[in-house]
């Protein structure tokens, strides 16, 4: 305790307090030169700090405009700030005595607010003789155009994805839900670089207790800066040691709007192109936007296929190890002779054989992701064919093992959520280890442990295994099966929504005329 006190967190807090005390000791002055001297003392070694001094034509007072080059929009500064102040001879705003044509401005009275405003792309207007300054909205940092989502591709959904600007992401969501009950709660997190978090929800639908739990976790964060939504999810999740994702990270505005309508919360992280959805359940990771734009029978078949692929990707290599090492009596005699013929030259036991192939597959997968797209595809195809053929001919791996690994890889690609795929890849190795030690009994023990963990897991206090544990039959209409949309009258109980009714009970029918 003493070591942490001497060398850990208190040192940082002491330095931070000293900086705050220095700023509090030097108050805003009516002397323009003194104020600019303080600005230069705060932003030392900051070559992109721009200070423009000029005379306001309307009042004849000396003024200075301070902003960071690259964060502020130069066109907005020139046309909406400097031009009116230097060349407009009108009476101006009666409350402040000058005219600017920016969207809005705030009046600031202390240096901590001024520093934060400059770092968040505002332009600060100092006027001689005044002990307050004006933060002008001239933000204009580099932005990326709205593009098609890269990870969550859709056949029939919208082709608009989130970008790195939080205000644009909020606008994309509002286009889908133009309702006054759609509320946005802003929270800033971070000591060195404050990140704006915007919690979006339907006030008359979402559970107030869940919102309080979420805001409480966010307000307790004590970090330097939150870079992206993945960091935020890890910081506030219920069980940080679980391999399963407890929040949905999506880059699709239509998917986010659908989750909000169901009663969930969306956390928009400024500077991140993905949005956090909470609370969620295990079945949420097997659902896709396209499921609701195709016929219900096709969507049900695809969801069942994903469930089958989930278990296949986890247990197929482990099952191969178990039946070859321990339980070979369950294999038909002709198939057993065929497998034995292929394995006759393999010098490794099944577990080592499976580990070699799985590690090779993971390495090729990561190589394909990190390399440029054309090169990555070439590495994946050529590497799979050449390495697979060569390793079989060398007698290091059997043909059967190559088939098992290839089928496992295809199964993992079917799952629509990347975070769930990552969890499956990790659990596969654990099941392989259990199968190598205990055979099929080890697989059964691993399956029981997995089910027990899913039942005990929570997402913002909501049962992760819902609607199967606890059992909620009314929610089974939209889980691993999807019944017709007109039959799903209520919102899922797992969202703990206050208002459950979401559509009428009558299905529109024509009169045949």
CSV table of N, CA and C in Angstrom, one decimal, residues 132-203:
chain,number,residue,atom,x,y,z
A,132,UNK,N,-13.8,38.2,-19.7
A,132,UNK,CA,-14.4,36.9,-20.2
A,132,UNK,C,-14.0,36.8,-21.6
A,133,UNK,N,-14.0,35.5,-22.1
A,133,UNK,CA,-13.7,35.3,-23.5
A,133,UNK,C,-14.9,34.5,-24.1
A,134,UNK,N,-14.8,34.4,-25.4
A,134,UNK,CA,-15.9,33.8,-26.2
A,134,UNK,C,-15.4,32.6,-27.0
A,135,UNK,N,-16.0,31.4,-26.7
A,135,UNK,CA,-15.6,30.2,-27.5
A,135,UNK,C,-16.5,30.1,-28.7
A,136,UNK,N,-16.0,30.2,-29.9
A,136,UNK,CA,-16.7,30.2,-31.1
A,136,UNK,C,-16.7,28.8,-31.7
A,137,UNK,N,-17.8,28.3,-32.2
A,137,UNK,CA,-17.9,27.0,-32.8
A,137,UNK,C,-17.4,27.1,-34.2
A,138,UNK,N,-16.1,26.7,-34.3
A,138,UNK,CA,-15.5,26.7,-35.7
A,138,UNK,C,-14.8,25.4,-35.9
A,139,UNK,N,-15.3,24.3,-35.3
A,139,UNK,CA,-14.7,23.0,-35.5
A,139,UNK,C,-14.6,22.6,-36.9
A,140,UNK,N,-13.5,22.0,-37.4
A,140,UNK,CA,-13.4,21.6,-38.7
A,140,UNK,C,-12.2,20.7,-38.9
A,141,UNK,N,-12.1,19.6,-38.1
A,141,UNK,CA,-11.0,18.7,-38.2
A,141,UNK,C,-11.3,17.8,-39.4
A,142,UNK,N,-10.2,17.1,-39.8
A,142,UNK,CA,-10.4,16.2,-41.0
A,142,UNK,C,-11.4,15.1,-40.7
A,143,UNK,N,-12.3,14.9,-41.7
A,143,UNK,CA,-13.3,13.9,-41.5
A,143,UNK,C,-13.3,13.0,-42.7
A,144,UNK,N,-13.8,11.7,-42.5
A,144,UNK,CA,-13.9,10.7,-43.5
A,144,UNK,C,-15.4,10.7,-44.0
A,145,UNK,N,-15.5,10.5,-45.3
A,145,UNK,CA,-16.9,10.4,-45.9
A,145,UNK,C,-17.6,9.2,-45.5
A,146,UNK,N,-18.9,9.2,-45.4
A,146,UNK,CA,-19.7,8.1,-45.1
A,146,UNK,C,-19.6,7.0,-46.2
A,147,UNK,N,-19.2,5.8,-45.8
A,147,UNK,CA,-19.0,4.7,-46.7
A,147,UNK,C,-19.8,3.5,-46.3
A,148,UNK,N,-19.7,2.5,-47.2
A,148,UNK,CA,-20.3,1.2,-46.9
A,148,UNK,C,-19.6,0.5,-45.7
A,149,UNK,N,-20.3,-0.1,-44.8
A,149,UNK,CA,-19.6,-0.7,-43.7
A,149,UNK,C,-18.7,-1.8,-44.2
A,150,UNK,N,-17.5,-1.9,-43.6
A,150,UNK,CA,-16.4,-2.8,-44.0
A,150,UNK,C,-16.6,-4.2,-43.5
A,151,UNK,N,-17.0,-4.3,-42.2
A,151,UNK,CA,-17.1,-5.6,-41.5
A,151,UNK,C,-18.5,-6.2,-41.6
A,152,UNK,N,-19.5,-5.4,-41.3
A,152,UNK,CA,-20.8,-5.9,-41.3
A,152,UNK,C,-21.5,-5.7,-42.7
A,153,UNK,N,-21.1,-6.4,-43.7
A,153,UNK,CA,-21.7,-6.3,-45.0
A,153,UNK,C,-23.1,-6.8,-45.0
A,154,UNK,N,-23.9,-6.1,-45.9
A,154,UNK,CA,-25.4,-6.5,-45.9
A,154,UNK,C,-25.8,-6.5,-47.4
A,155,UNK,N,-26.7,-7.5,-47.7
A,155,UNK,CA,-27.2,-7.6,-49.0
A,155,UNK,C,-28.3,-6.6,-49.3
A,156,UNK,N,-29.2,-6.5,-48.3
A,156,UNK,CA,-30.4,-5.6,-48.5
A,156,UNK,C,-30.5,-4.4,-47.6
A,157,UNK,N,-29.6,-4.4,-46.7
A,157,UNK,CA,-29.6,-3.2,-45.7
A,157,UNK,C,-29.0,-2.0,-46.3
A,158,UNK,N,-29.0,-0.9,-45.5
A,158,UNK,CA,-28.4,0.4,-46.0
A,158,UNK,C,-26.9,0.2,-46.2
A,159,UNK,N,-26.4,1.1,-47.1
A,159,UNK,CA,-25.0,1.1,-47.4
A,159,UNK,C,-24.3,2.3,-46.8
A,160,UNK,N,-24.6,2.6,-45.5
A,160,UNK,CA,-24.1,3.7,-44.8
A,160,UNK,C,-23.5,3.2,-43.5
A,161,UNK,N,-22.3,3.5,-43.2
A,161,UNK,CA,-21.6,3.1,-42.0
A,161,UNK,C,-21.2,4.3,-41.2
A,162,UNK,N,-21.0,4.0,-39.9
A,162,UNK,CA,-20.5,5.1,-39.0
A,162,UNK,C,-19.1,5.6,-39.4
A,163,UNK,N,-18.9,6.9,-39.0
A,163,UNK,CA,-17.6,7.5,-39.2
A,163,UNK,C,-17.0,7.9,-37.9
A,164,UNK,N,-15.8,8.6,-37.9
A,164,UNK,CA,-15.1,8.9,-36.7
A,164,UNK,C,-15.6,10.2,-36.0
A,165,UNK,N,-16.7,10.8,-36.5
A,165,UNK,CA,-17.2,12.0,-35.9
A,165,UNK,C,-18.5,11.7,-35.2
A,166,UNK,N,-18.6,11.9,-33.9
A,166,UNK,CA,-19.7,11.5,-33.1
A,166,UNK,C,-21.0,12.2,-33.5
A,167,UNK,N,-20.9,13.5,-33.9
A,167,UNK,CA,-22.1,14.2,-34.2
A,167,UNK,C,-22.8,13.7,-35.5
A,168,UNK,N,-21.9,13.3,-36.5
A,168,UNK,CA,-22.4,12.6,-37.7
A,168,UNK,C,-23.1,11.3,-37.4
A,169,UNK,N,-22.5,10.5,-36.5
A,169,UNK,CA,-23.1,9.2,-36.1
A,169,UNK,C,-24.4,9.4,-35.4
A,170,UNK,N,-24.5,10.4,-34.6
A,170,UNK,CA,-25.8,10.7,-34.0
A,170,UNK,C,-26.9,11.1,-35.0
A,171,UNK,N,-26.5,11.9,-36.0
A,171,UNK,CA,-27.4,12.3,-37.0
A,171,UNK,C,-27.8,11.1,-37.9
A,172,UNK,N,-26.9,10.1,-38.1
A,172,UNK,CA,-27.3,8.9,-38.9
A,172,UNK,C,-28.4,8.1,-38.1
A,173,UNK,N,-28.2,8.1,-36.8
A,173,UNK,CA,-29.2,7.3,-36.0
A,173,UNK,C,-30.6,8.1,-36.0
A,174,UNK,N,-30.5,9.4,-35.9
A,174,UNK,CA,-31.7,10.2,-35.8
A,174,UNK,C,-32.5,10.1,-37.1
A,175,UNK,N,-31.9,9.8,-38.2
A,175,UNK,CA,-32.6,9.7,-39.5
A,175,UNK,C,-33.5,8.5,-39.4
A,176,UNK,N,-33.2,7.5,-38.7
A,176,UNK,CA,-34.0,6.3,-38.6
A,176,UNK,C,-35.1,6.4,-37.5
A,177,UNK,N,-34.8,7.2,-36.5
A,177,UNK,CA,-35.8,7.4,-35.4
A,177,UNK,C,-36.0,8.9,-35.2
A,178,UNK,N,-36.8,9.5,-36.1
A,178,UNK,CA,-37.1,10.9,-35.9
A,178,UNK,C,-38.2,11.1,-34.9
A,179,UNK,N,-37.9,10.9,-33.6
A,179,UNK,CA,-38.9,10.9,-32.6
A,179,UNK,C,-38.3,11.7,-31.4
A,180,UNK,N,-39.2,12.5,-30.8
A,180,UNK,CA,-38.7,13.4,-29.7
A,180,UNK,C,-38.3,12.6,-28.4
A,181,UNK,N,-38.8,11.3,-28.3
A,181,UNK,CA,-38.4,10.5,-27.2
A,181,UNK,C,-37.0,9.9,-27.3
A,182,UNK,N,-36.4,10.1,-28.5
A,182,UNK,CA,-35.0,9.7,-28.6
A,182,UNK,C,-34.1,10.7,-27.9
A,183,UNK,N,-33.5,10.3,-26.8
A,183,UNK,CA,-32.7,11.2,-26.0
A,183,UNK,C,-31.3,10.9,-26.1
A,184,UNK,N,-30.4,11.9,-25.9
A,184,UNK,CA,-29.0,11.8,-25.9
A,184,UNK,C,-28.4,12.3,-24.6
A,185,UNK,N,-27.7,11.5,-23.9
A,185,UNK,CA,-27.1,11.9,-22.6
A,185,UNK,C,-25.6,11.9,-22.9
A,186,UNK,N,-24.9,13.1,-22.7
A,186,UNK,CA,-23.5,13.2,-22.9
A,186,UNK,C,-22.7,13.1,-21.6
A,187,UNK,N,-21.6,12.3,-21.7
A,187,UNK,CA,-20.7,12.1,-20.6
A,187,UNK,C,-19.3,12.3,-21.2
A,188,UNK,N,-18.4,13.0,-20.5
A,188,UNK,CA,-17.0,13.1,-20.9
A,188,UNK,C,-16.1,12.3,-20.0
A,189,UNK,N,-15.2,11.5,-20.6
A,189,UNK,CA,-14.4,10.6,-19.9
A,189,UNK,C,-12.9,10.8,-20.3
A,190,UNK,N,-12.0,10.8,-19.3
A,190,UNK,CA,-10.6,11.0,-19.7
A,190,UNK,C,-10.0,12.1,-19.0
A,191,UNK,N,-8.7,11.9,-18.5
A,191,UNK,CA,-8.0,13.0,-17.8
A,191,UNK,C,-7.2,13.8,-18.7
A,192,UNK,N,-6.4,13.1,-19.6
A,192,UNK,CA,-5.6,13.8,-20.5
A,192,UNK,C,-6.3,14.2,-21.8
A,193,UNK,N,-7.1,13.4,-22.3
A,193,UNK,CA,-7.9,13.6,-23.5
A,193,UNK,C,-9.3,13.3,-23.3
A,194,UNK,N,-10.2,14.2,-23.0
A,194,UNK,CA,-11.6,13.9,-22.7
A,194,UNK,C,-12.3,13.4,-24.0
A,195,UNK,N,-12.9,12.3,-23.9
A,195,UNK,CA,-13.7,11.7,-24.9
A,195,UNK,C,-15.2,11.8,-24.7
A,196,UNK,N,-15.9,12.3,-25.6
A,196,UNK,CA,-17.3,12.6,-25.5
A,196,UNK,C,-18.1,11.3,-25.8
A,197,UNK,N,-18.8,10.8,-24.8
A,197,UNK,CA,-19.7,9.6,-24.9
A,197,UNK,C,-21.1,10.0,-25.0
A,198,UNK,N,-21.9,9.6,-26.0
A,198,UNK,CA,-23.3,10.0,-26.1
A,198,UNK,C,-24.1,8.7,-26.0
A,199,UNK,N,-24.9,8.7,-24.9
A,199,UNK,CA,-25.8,7.5,-24.7
A,199,UNK,C,-27.2,7.9,-25.3
A,200,UNK,N,-27.6,7.1,-26.3
A,200,UNK,CA,-28.8,7.3,-27.0
A,200,UNK,C,-29.8,6.2,-26.6
A,201,UNK,N,-31.1,6.6,-26.4
A,201,UNK,CA,-32.1,5.7,-25.9
A,201,UNK,C,-33.5,6.3,-26.1
A,202,UNK,N,-34.5,5.5,-26.1
A,202,UNK,CA,-35.9,6.0,-26.1
A,202,UNK,C,-36.4,6.2,-24.7
A,203,UNK,N,-36.7,7.4,-24.3
A,203,UNK,CA,-37.0,7.7,-22.9
A,203,UNK,C,-38.2,6.9,-22.4
